[in-house]
mmCIF file of N, CA, C and O in Angstrom:
data_model
loop_
_atom_site.group_PDB
_atom_site.id
_atom_site.type_symbol
_atom_site.label_atom_id
_atom_site.label_comp_id
_atom_site.label_asym_id
_atom_site.label_seq_id
_atom_site.Cartn_x
_atom_site.Cartn_y
_atom_site.Cartn_z
ATOM 1 N N UNK A 1032 13.406 -28.716 -5.427
ATOM 2 C CA UNK A 1032 12.292 -28.342 -6.293
ATOM 3 C C UNK A 1032 11.331 -27.455 -5.512
ATOM 4 O O UNK A 1032 10.998 -27.739 -4.375
ATOM 5 N N UNK A 1033 10.895 -26.389 -6.143
ATOM 6 C CA UNK A 1033 9.970 -25.470 -5.487
ATOM 7 C C UNK A 1033 8.561 -26.038 -5.489
ATOM 8 O O UNK A 1033 8.102 -26.590 -6.477
ATOM 9 N N UNK A 1034 7.917 -25.913 -4.372
ATOM 10 C CA UNK A 1034 6.514 -26.269 -4.295
ATOM 11 C C UNK A 1034 5.724 -25.021 -4.633
ATOM 12 O O UNK A 1034 6.044 -23.943 -4.175
ATOM 13 N N UNK A 1035 4.699 -25.195 -5.423
ATOM 14 C CA UNK A 1035 3.899 -24.053 -5.845
ATOM 15 C C UNK A 1035 2.457 -24.270 -5.406
ATOM 16 O O UNK A 1035 1.928 -25.364 -5.540
ATOM 17 N N UNK A 1036 1.869 -23.258 -4.845
ATOM 18 C CA UNK A 1036 0.461 -23.306 -4.468
ATOM 19 C C UNK A 1036 -0.316 -22.564 -5.545
ATOM 20 O O UNK A 1036 0.012 -21.432 -5.872
ATOM 21 N N UNK A 1037 -1.305 -23.210 -6.091
ATOM 22 C CA UNK A 1037 -2.183 -22.560 -7.067
ATOM 23 C C UNK A 1037 -3.577 -22.569 -6.470
ATOM 24 O O UNK A 1037 -4.047 -23.587 -5.999
ATOM 25 N N UNK A 1038 -4.213 -21.442 -6.501
ATOM 26 C CA UNK A 1038 -5.530 -21.332 -5.891
ATOM 27 C C UNK A 1038 -6.465 -20.636 -6.870
ATOM 28 O O UNK A 1038 -6.204 -19.529 -7.308
ATOM 29 N N UNK A 1039 -7.547 -21.312 -7.209
ATOM 30 C CA UNK A 1039 -8.569 -20.726 -8.067
ATOM 31 C C UNK A 1039 -9.581 -20.019 -7.186
ATOM 32 O O UNK A 1039 -9.802 -20.430 -6.049
ATOM 33 N N UNK A 1040 -10.203 -18.959 -7.695
ATOM 34 C CA UNK A 1040 -11.207 -18.272 -6.885
ATOM 35 C C UNK A 1040 -12.361 -19.218 -6.564
ATOM 36 O O UNK A 1040 -12.735 -20.056 -7.376
ATOM 37 N N UNK A 1041 -12.871 -19.094 -5.362
ATOM 38 C CA UNK A 1041 -13.952 -19.965 -4.924
ATOM 39 C C UNK A 1041 -15.246 -19.675 -5.666
ATOM 40 O O UNK A 1041 -15.975 -20.568 -6.009
ATOM 41 N N UNK A 1042 -15.566 -18.426 -5.875
ATOM 42 C CA UNK A 1042 -16.776 -18.050 -6.613
ATOM 43 C C UNK A 1042 -16.655 -16.583 -7.013
ATOM 44 O O UNK A 1042 -15.882 -15.839 -6.431
ATOM 45 N N UNK A 1043 -17.436 -16.194 -7.995
ATOM 46 C CA UNK A 1043 -17.421 -14.798 -8.433
ATOM 47 C C UNK A 1043 -17.774 -13.891 -7.270
ATOM 48 O O UNK A 1043 -18.645 -14.209 -6.466
ATOM 49 N N UNK A 1044 -17.113 -12.770 -7.187
ATOM 50 C CA UNK A 1044 -17.395 -11.813 -6.129
ATOM 51 C C UNK A 1044 -16.502 -11.970 -4.915
ATOM 52 O O UNK A 1044 -16.476 -11.109 -4.054
ATOM 53 N N UNK A 1045 -15.765 -13.092 -4.830
ATOM 54 C CA UNK A 1045 -14.833 -13.238 -3.721
ATOM 55 C C UNK A 1045 -13.734 -12.198 -3.851
ATOM 56 O O UNK A 1045 -13.373 -11.782 -4.946
ATOM 57 N N UNK A 1046 -13.215 -11.800 -2.730
ATOM 58 C CA UNK A 1046 -12.131 -10.819 -2.738
ATOM 59 C C UNK A 1046 -10.823 -11.507 -3.098
ATOM 60 O O UNK A 1046 -10.388 -12.421 -2.412
ATOM 61 N N UNK A 1047 -10.206 -11.065 -4.151
ATOM 62 C CA UNK A 1047 -8.940 -11.609 -4.614
ATOM 63 C C UNK A 1047 -7.865 -11.471 -3.541
ATOM 64 O O UNK A 1047 -7.027 -12.356 -3.371
ATOM 65 N N UNK A 1048 -7.893 -10.382 -2.797
ATOM 66 C CA UNK A 1048 -6.902 -10.171 -1.735
ATOM 67 C C UNK A 1048 -6.995 -11.262 -0.673
ATOM 68 O O UNK A 1048 -5.968 -11.703 -0.131
ATOM 69 N N UNK A 1049 -8.190 -11.741 -0.380
ATOM 70 C CA UNK A 1049 -8.346 -12.828 0.600
ATOM 71 C C UNK A 1049 -7.835 -14.145 0.028
ATOM 72 O O UNK A 1049 -7.263 -14.966 0.764
ATOM 73 N N UNK A 1050 -8.006 -14.353 -1.275
ATOM 74 C CA UNK A 1050 -7.440 -15.541 -1.915
ATOM 75 C C UNK A 1050 -5.914 -15.514 -1.844
ATOM 76 O O UNK A 1050 -5.277 -16.544 -1.627
ATOM 77 N N UNK A 1051 -5.330 -14.331 -2.011
ATOM 78 C CA UNK A 1051 -3.874 -14.190 -1.904
ATOM 79 C C UNK A 1051 -3.417 -14.561 -0.496
ATOM 80 O O UNK A 1051 -2.487 -15.352 -0.324
ATOM 81 N N UNK A 1052 -4.063 -14.004 0.506
ATOM 82 C CA UNK A 1052 -3.683 -14.311 1.889
ATOM 83 C C UNK A 1052 -3.825 -15.799 2.182
ATOM 84 O O UNK A 1052 -2.943 -16.406 2.802
ATOM 85 N N UNK A 1053 -4.901 -16.396 1.723
ATOM 86 C CA UNK A 1053 -5.115 -17.833 1.951
ATOM 87 C C UNK A 1053 -4.041 -18.674 1.268
ATOM 88 O O UNK A 1053 -3.550 -19.647 1.840
ATOM 89 N N UNK A 1054 -3.675 -18.303 0.052
ATOM 90 C CA UNK A 1054 -2.659 -19.061 -0.683
ATOM 91 C C UNK A 1054 -1.292 -18.961 -0.016
ATOM 92 O O UNK A 1054 -0.573 -19.956 0.103
ATOM 93 N N UNK A 1055 -0.927 -17.766 0.438
ATOM 94 C CA UNK A 1055 0.361 -17.606 1.126
ATOM 95 C C UNK A 1055 0.340 -18.352 2.461
ATOM 96 O O UNK A 1055 1.317 -19.007 2.827
ATOM 97 N N UNK A 1056 -0.771 -18.288 3.170
ATOM 98 C CA UNK A 1056 -0.883 -19.030 4.433
ATOM 99 C C UNK A 1056 -0.710 -20.528 4.193
ATOM 100 O O UNK A 1056 -0.012 -21.202 4.956
ATOM 101 N N UNK A 1057 -1.320 -21.038 3.133
ATOM 102 C CA UNK A 1057 -1.195 -22.459 2.812
ATOM 103 C C UNK A 1057 0.251 -22.816 2.501
ATOM 104 O O UNK A 1057 0.783 -23.810 2.996
ATOM 105 N N UNK A 1058 0.900 -22.007 1.671
ATOM 106 C CA UNK A 1058 2.289 -22.271 1.269
ATOM 107 C C UNK A 1058 3.237 -22.189 2.462
ATOM 108 O O UNK A 1058 4.121 -23.015 2.621
ATOM 109 N N UNK A 1059 3.012 -21.198 3.322
ATOM 110 C CA UNK A 1059 3.905 -20.974 4.463
ATOM 111 C C UNK A 1059 3.599 -21.905 5.636
ATOM 112 O O UNK A 1059 4.401 -22.013 6.562
ATOM 113 N N UNK A 1060 2.429 -22.526 5.601
ATOM 114 C CA UNK A 1060 2.051 -23.392 6.715
ATOM 115 C C UNK A 1060 1.532 -22.611 7.908
ATOM 116 O O UNK A 1060 1.549 -23.109 9.036
ATOM 117 N N UNK A 1061 1.066 -21.390 7.653
ATOM 118 C CA UNK A 1061 0.518 -20.570 8.741
ATOM 119 C C UNK A 1061 -0.856 -21.103 9.142
ATOM 120 O O UNK A 1061 -1.664 -21.467 8.296
ATOM 121 N N UNK A 1062 -1.104 -21.122 10.440
ATOM 122 C CA UNK A 1062 -2.414 -21.516 10.954
ATOM 123 C C UNK A 1062 -3.335 -20.323 11.104
ATOM 124 O O UNK A 1062 -4.549 -20.473 11.170
ATOM 125 N N UNK A 1063 -2.742 -19.150 11.178
ATOM 126 C CA UNK A 1063 -3.519 -17.943 11.476
ATOM 127 C C UNK A 1063 -2.893 -16.763 10.746
ATOM 128 O O UNK A 1063 -1.670 -16.690 10.591
ATOM 129 N N UNK A 1064 -3.710 -15.823 10.334
ATOM 130 C CA UNK A 1064 -3.217 -14.654 9.608
ATOM 131 C C UNK A 1064 -2.293 -13.783 10.454
ATOM 132 O O UNK A 1064 -1.524 -12.994 9.907
ATOM 133 N N UNK A 1065 -2.330 -13.925 11.765
ATOM 134 C CA UNK A 1065 -1.445 -13.131 12.621
ATOM 135 C C UNK A 1065 0.014 -13.566 12.494
ATOM 136 O O UNK A 1065 0.900 -12.881 12.999
ATOM 137 N N UNK A 1066 0.275 -14.667 11.807
ATOM 138 C CA UNK A 1066 1.650 -15.150 11.627
ATOM 139 C C UNK A 1066 2.399 -14.403 10.531
ATOM 140 O O UNK A 1066 3.611 -14.538 10.415
ATOM 141 N N UNK A 1067 1.695 -13.613 9.719
ATOM 142 C CA UNK A 1067 2.367 -12.823 8.689
ATOM 143 C C UNK A 1067 3.313 -11.830 9.342
ATOM 144 O O UNK A 1067 2.971 -11.194 10.327
ATOM 145 N N UNK A 1068 4.511 -11.679 8.776
ATOM 146 C CA UNK A 1068 5.453 -10.682 9.276
ATOM 147 C C UNK A 1068 5.295 -9.364 8.529
ATOM 148 O O UNK A 1068 5.763 -8.331 8.973
ATOM 149 N N UNK A 1069 4.645 -9.418 7.356
ATOM 150 C CA UNK A 1069 4.398 -8.239 6.528
ATOM 151 C C UNK A 1069 2.905 -8.123 6.278
ATOM 152 O O UNK A 1069 2.255 -9.103 5.944
ATOM 153 N N UNK A 1070 2.382 -6.942 6.416
ATOM 154 C CA UNK A 1070 0.968 -6.689 6.137
ATOM 155 C C UNK A 1070 0.780 -6.563 4.625
ATOM 156 O O UNK A 1070 1.590 -5.921 3.945
ATOM 157 N N UNK A 1071 -0.260 -7.182 4.088
ATOM 158 C CA UNK A 1071 -0.521 -7.113 2.654
ATOM 159 C C UNK A 1071 -0.588 -5.664 2.190
ATOM 160 O O UNK A 1071 -0.063 -5.311 1.132
ATOM 161 N N UNK A 1072 -1.195 -4.808 2.994
ATOM 162 C CA UNK A 1072 -1.345 -3.400 2.615
ATOM 163 C C UNK A 1072 0.001 -2.694 2.461
ATOM 164 O O UNK A 1072 0.108 -1.724 1.720
ATOM 165 N N UNK A 1073 1.037 -3.179 3.141
ATOM 166 C CA UNK A 1073 2.372 -2.598 3.001
ATOM 167 C C UNK A 1073 3.019 -2.953 1.666
ATOM 168 O O UNK A 1073 3.987 -2.327 1.256
ATOM 169 N N UNK A 1074 2.479 -3.974 0.993
ATOM 170 C CA UNK A 1074 3.040 -4.458 -0.263
ATOM 171 C C UNK A 1074 2.191 -4.019 -1.458
ATOM 172 O O UNK A 1074 2.721 -3.604 -2.489
ATOM 173 N N UNK A 1075 0.874 -4.134 -1.310
ATOM 174 C CA UNK A 1075 -0.050 -3.794 -2.396
ATOM 175 C C UNK A 1075 -1.381 -3.393 -1.767
ATOM 176 O O UNK A 1075 -1.761 -3.929 -0.724
ATOM 177 N N UNK A 1076 -2.061 -2.465 -2.377
ATOM 178 C CA UNK A 1076 -3.355 -2.021 -1.866
ATOM 179 C C UNK A 1076 -4.388 -3.132 -2.121
ATOM 180 O O UNK A 1076 -4.691 -3.437 -3.278
ATOM 181 N N UNK A 1077 -4.918 -3.762 -1.062
ATOM 182 C CA UNK A 1077 -5.879 -4.862 -1.248
ATOM 183 C C UNK A 1077 -7.126 -4.452 -2.031
ATOM 184 O O UNK A 1077 -7.620 -5.238 -2.849
ATOM 185 N N UNK A 1078 -7.636 -3.253 -1.813
ATOM 186 C CA UNK A 1078 -8.819 -2.805 -2.546
ATOM 187 C C UNK A 1078 -8.523 -2.651 -4.035
ATOM 188 O O UNK A 1078 -9.349 -3.003 -4.883
ATOM 189 N N UNK A 1079 -7.342 -2.134 -4.350
ATOM 190 C CA UNK A 1079 -6.952 -1.998 -5.754
ATOM 191 C C UNK A 1079 -6.789 -3.379 -6.392
ATOM 192 O O UNK A 1079 -7.219 -3.593 -7.526
ATOM 193 N N UNK A 1080 -6.201 -4.314 -5.662
ATOM 194 C CA UNK A 1080 -6.051 -5.676 -6.163
ATOM 195 C C UNK A 1080 -7.415 -6.302 -6.432
ATOM 196 O O UNK A 1080 -7.637 -6.921 -7.470
ATOM 197 N N UNK A 1081 -8.349 -6.118 -5.506
ATOM 198 C CA UNK A 1081 -9.692 -6.676 -5.667
ATOM 199 C C UNK A 1081 -10.406 -6.120 -6.891
ATOM 200 O O UNK A 1081 -11.176 -6.822 -7.537
ATOM 201 N N UNK A 1082 -10.158 -4.864 -7.227
ATOM 202 C CA UNK A 1082 -10.867 -4.244 -8.357
ATOM 203 C C UNK A 1082 -10.080 -4.330 -9.667
ATOM 204 O O UNK A 1082 -10.605 -3.965 -10.716
ATOM 205 N N UNK A 1083 -8.857 -4.826 -9.617
ATOM 206 C CA UNK A 1083 -8.001 -4.857 -10.804
ATOM 207 C C UNK A 1083 -8.553 -5.758 -11.904
ATOM 208 O O UNK A 1083 -8.588 -5.392 -13.070
ATOM 209 N N UNK A 1084 -8.988 -6.951 -11.526
ATOM 210 C CA UNK A 1084 -9.462 -7.911 -12.518
ATOM 211 C C UNK A 1084 -10.958 -8.151 -12.334
ATOM 212 O O UNK A 1084 -11.453 -8.241 -11.228
ATOM 213 N N UNK A 1085 -11.657 -8.270 -13.446
ATOM 214 C CA UNK A 1085 -13.090 -8.557 -13.420
ATOM 215 C C UNK A 1085 -13.409 -9.435 -14.620
ATOM 216 O O UNK A 1085 -12.531 -9.762 -15.426
ATOM 217 N N UNK A 1086 -14.658 -9.821 -14.777
ATOM 218 C CA UNK A 1086 -15.053 -10.776 -15.823
ATOM 219 C C UNK A 1086 -14.624 -10.356 -17.223
ATOM 220 O O UNK A 1086 -14.321 -11.199 -18.055
ATOM 221 N N UNK A 1087 -14.606 -9.076 -17.520
ATOM 222 C CA UNK A 1087 -14.276 -8.629 -18.868
ATOM 223 C C UNK A 1087 -12.768 -8.497 -19.102
ATOM 224 O O UNK A 1087 -12.333 -8.231 -20.213
ATOM 225 N N UNK A 1088 -11.966 -8.675 -18.065
ATOM 226 C CA UNK A 1088 -10.521 -8.546 -18.210
ATOM 227 C C UNK A 1088 -9.978 -9.699 -19.042
ATOM 228 O O UNK A 1088 -10.257 -10.853 -18.758
ATOM 229 N N UNK A 1089 -9.229 -9.376 -20.063
ATOM 230 C CA UNK A 1089 -8.627 -10.385 -20.936
ATOM 231 C C UNK A 1089 -7.112 -10.306 -20.808
ATOM 232 O O UNK A 1089 -6.474 -9.463 -21.390
ATOM 233 N N UNK A 1090 -6.558 -11.170 -20.017
ATOM 234 C CA UNK A 1090 -5.111 -11.226 -19.859
ATOM 235 C C UNK A 1090 -4.605 -10.244 -18.821
ATOM 236 O O UNK A 1090 -5.321 -9.375 -18.346
ATOM 237 N N UNK A 1091 -3.383 -10.457 -18.444
ATOM 238 C CA UNK A 1091 -2.728 -9.598 -17.479
ATOM 239 C C UNK A 1091 -2.417 -10.339 -16.197
ATOM 240 O O UNK A 1091 -2.989 -11.392 -15.903
ATOM 241 N N UNK A 1092 -1.480 -9.786 -15.471
ATOM 242 C CA UNK A 1092 -1.082 -10.395 -14.209
ATOM 243 C C UNK A 1092 -0.348 -9.350 -13.390
ATOM 244 O O UNK A 1092 0.246 -8.424 -13.933
ATOM 245 N N UNK A 1093 -0.381 -9.521 -12.078
ATOM 246 C CA UNK A 1093 0.363 -8.655 -11.176
ATOM 247 C C UNK A 1093 1.221 -9.564 -10.300
ATOM 248 O O UNK A 1093 0.809 -10.667 -9.941
ATOM 249 N N UNK A 1094 2.442 -9.112 -10.021
ATOM 250 C CA UNK A 1094 3.380 -9.897 -9.218
ATOM 251 C C UNK A 1094 3.917 -9.037 -8.086
ATOM 252 O O UNK A 1094 4.171 -7.846 -8.265
ATOM 253 N N UNK A 1095 4.107 -9.654 -6.940
ATOM 254 C CA UNK A 1095 4.698 -8.974 -5.791
ATOM 255 C C UNK A 1095 5.213 -10.028 -4.823
ATOM 256 O O UNK A 1095 4.958 -11.226 -4.990
ATOM 257 N N UNK A 1096 5.966 -9.589 -3.829
ATOM 258 C CA UNK A 1096 6.519 -10.485 -2.808
ATOM 259 C C UNK A 1096 5.838 -10.181 -1.487
ATOM 260 O O UNK A 1096 5.702 -9.020 -1.103
ATOM 261 N N UNK A 1097 5.413 -11.240 -0.816
ATOM 262 C CA UNK A 1097 4.774 -11.118 0.490
ATOM 263 C C UNK A 1097 5.342 -12.172 1.411
ATOM 264 O O UNK A 1097 5.281 -13.372 1.099
ATOM 265 N N UNK A 1098 5.933 -11.753 2.510
ATOM 266 C CA UNK A 1098 6.466 -12.663 3.527
ATOM 267 C C UNK A 1098 7.462 -13.673 2.961
ATOM 268 O O UNK A 1098 7.498 -14.825 3.383
ATOM 269 N N UNK A 1099 8.249 -13.261 1.977
ATOM 270 C CA UNK A 1099 9.258 -14.157 1.407
ATOM 271 C C UNK A 1099 8.730 -15.085 0.330
ATOM 272 O O UNK A 1099 9.407 -16.032 -0.053
ATOM 273 N N UNK A 1100 7.532 -14.819 -0.155
ATOM 274 C CA UNK A 1100 6.931 -15.632 -1.207
ATOM 275 C C UNK A 1100 6.576 -14.764 -2.397
ATOM 276 O O UNK A 1100 6.050 -13.668 -2.233
ATOM 277 N N UNK A 1101 6.905 -15.262 -3.592
ATOM 278 C CA UNK A 1101 6.529 -14.571 -4.816
ATOM 279 C C UNK A 1101 5.075 -14.912 -5.113
ATOM 280 O O UNK A 1101 4.706 -16.088 -5.149
ATOM 281 N N UNK A 1102 4.278 -13.889 -5.304
ATOM 282 C CA UNK A 1102 2.850 -14.057 -5.560
ATOM 283 C C UNK A 1102 2.554 -13.539 -6.962
ATOM 284 O O UNK A 1102 2.954 -12.436 -7.318
ATOM 285 N N UNK A 1103 1.872 -14.371 -7.758
ATOM 286 C CA UNK A 1103 1.425 -13.970 -9.090
ATOM 287 C C UNK A 1103 -0.093 -14.120 -9.119
ATOM 288 O O UNK A 1103 -0.628 -15.195 -8.865
ATOM 289 N N UNK A 1104 -0.759 -13.032 -9.444
ATOM 290 C CA UNK A 1104 -2.212 -13.027 -9.535
ATOM 291 C C UNK A 1104 -2.567 -12.785 -10.999
ATOM 292 O O UNK A 1104 -2.181 -11.774 -11.574
ATOM 293 N N UNK A 1105 -3.271 -13.738 -11.583
ATOM 294 C CA UNK A 1105 -3.636 -13.672 -12.997
ATOM 295 C C UNK A 1105 -5.043 -13.107 -13.160
ATOM 296 O O UNK A 1105 -5.863 -13.187 -12.255
ATOM 297 N N UNK A 1106 -5.309 -12.589 -14.343
ATOM 298 C CA UNK A 1106 -6.598 -11.951 -14.607
ATOM 299 C C UNK A 1106 -7.777 -12.899 -14.444
ATOM 300 O O UNK A 1106 -8.888 -12.471 -14.169
ATOM 301 N N UNK A 1107 -7.549 -14.213 -14.574
ATOM 302 C CA UNK A 1107 -8.637 -15.178 -14.405
ATOM 303 C C UNK A 1107 -8.874 -15.536 -12.940
ATOM 304 O O UNK A 1107 -9.693 -16.392 -12.629
ATOM 305 N N UNK A 1108 -8.128 -14.885 -12.031
ATOM 306 C CA UNK A 1108 -8.302 -15.127 -10.605
ATOM 307 C C UNK A 1108 -7.350 -16.146 -10.024
ATOM 308 O O UNK A 1108 -7.315 -16.371 -8.818
ATOM 309 N N UNK A 1109 -6.544 -16.786 -10.866
ATOM 310 C CA UNK A 1109 -5.578 -17.767 -10.384
ATOM 311 C C UNK A 1109 -4.506 -17.066 -9.574
ATOM 312 O O UNK A 1109 -3.954 -16.053 -9.994
ATOM 313 N N UNK A 1110 -4.200 -17.617 -8.399
ATOM 314 C CA UNK A 1110 -3.144 -17.089 -7.530
ATOM 315 C C UNK A 1110 -2.077 -18.166 -7.433
ATOM 316 O O UNK A 1110 -2.353 -19.302 -7.065
ATOM 317 N N UNK A 1111 -0.818 -17.811 -7.771
ATOM 318 C CA UNK A 1111 0.302 -18.740 -7.675
ATOM 319 C C UNK A 1111 1.276 -18.191 -6.624
ATOM 320 O O UNK A 1111 1.571 -16.995 -6.615
ATOM 321 N N UNK A 1112 1.769 -19.076 -5.773
ATOM 322 C CA UNK A 1112 2.706 -18.690 -4.731
ATOM 323 C C UNK A 1112 3.906 -19.627 -4.765
ATOM 324 O O UNK A 1112 3.744 -20.848 -4.729
ATOM 325 N N UNK A 1113 5.112 -19.055 -4.847
ATOM 326 C CA UNK A 1113 6.337 -19.839 -4.786
ATOM 327 C C UNK A 1113 7.292 -19.150 -3.814
ATOM 328 O O UNK A 1113 7.154 -17.961 -3.525
ATOM 329 N N UNK A 1114 8.266 -19.913 -3.333
ATOM 330 C CA UNK A 1114 9.260 -19.317 -2.448
ATOM 331 C C UNK A 1114 10.076 -18.306 -3.236
ATOM 332 O O UNK A 1114 10.395 -18.513 -4.401
ATOM 333 N N UNK A 1115 10.420 -17.219 -2.570
ATOM 334 C CA UNK A 1115 11.199 -16.157 -3.197
ATOM 335 C C UNK A 1115 12.586 -16.687 -3.515
ATOM 336 O O UNK A 1115 13.190 -17.382 -2.715
ATOM 337 N N UNK A 1116 13.100 -16.353 -4.692
ATOM 338 C CA UNK A 1116 14.458 -16.780 -5.087
ATOM 339 C C UNK A 1116 15.498 -15.934 -4.458
ATOM 340 O O UNK A 1116 15.449 -14.836 -4.223
#
């Protein structure tokens, strides 16, 4: 059975890209961000991700793979991480 990490944004204005990194670190068991084998910027532009969703956004999601984990970021700020199939 796949374990899934779900992470809600801590507060408005937080960077969604940092929530993604934190969720993948939690799922992977990383103690430090230097343990990533792939840079987030090589997969998706962090600034674009941060500006993609805002309070007025109704629906939508973006999906990508980072360090062997499938990442789904929803318009409400929810970040889901599962092992890549």
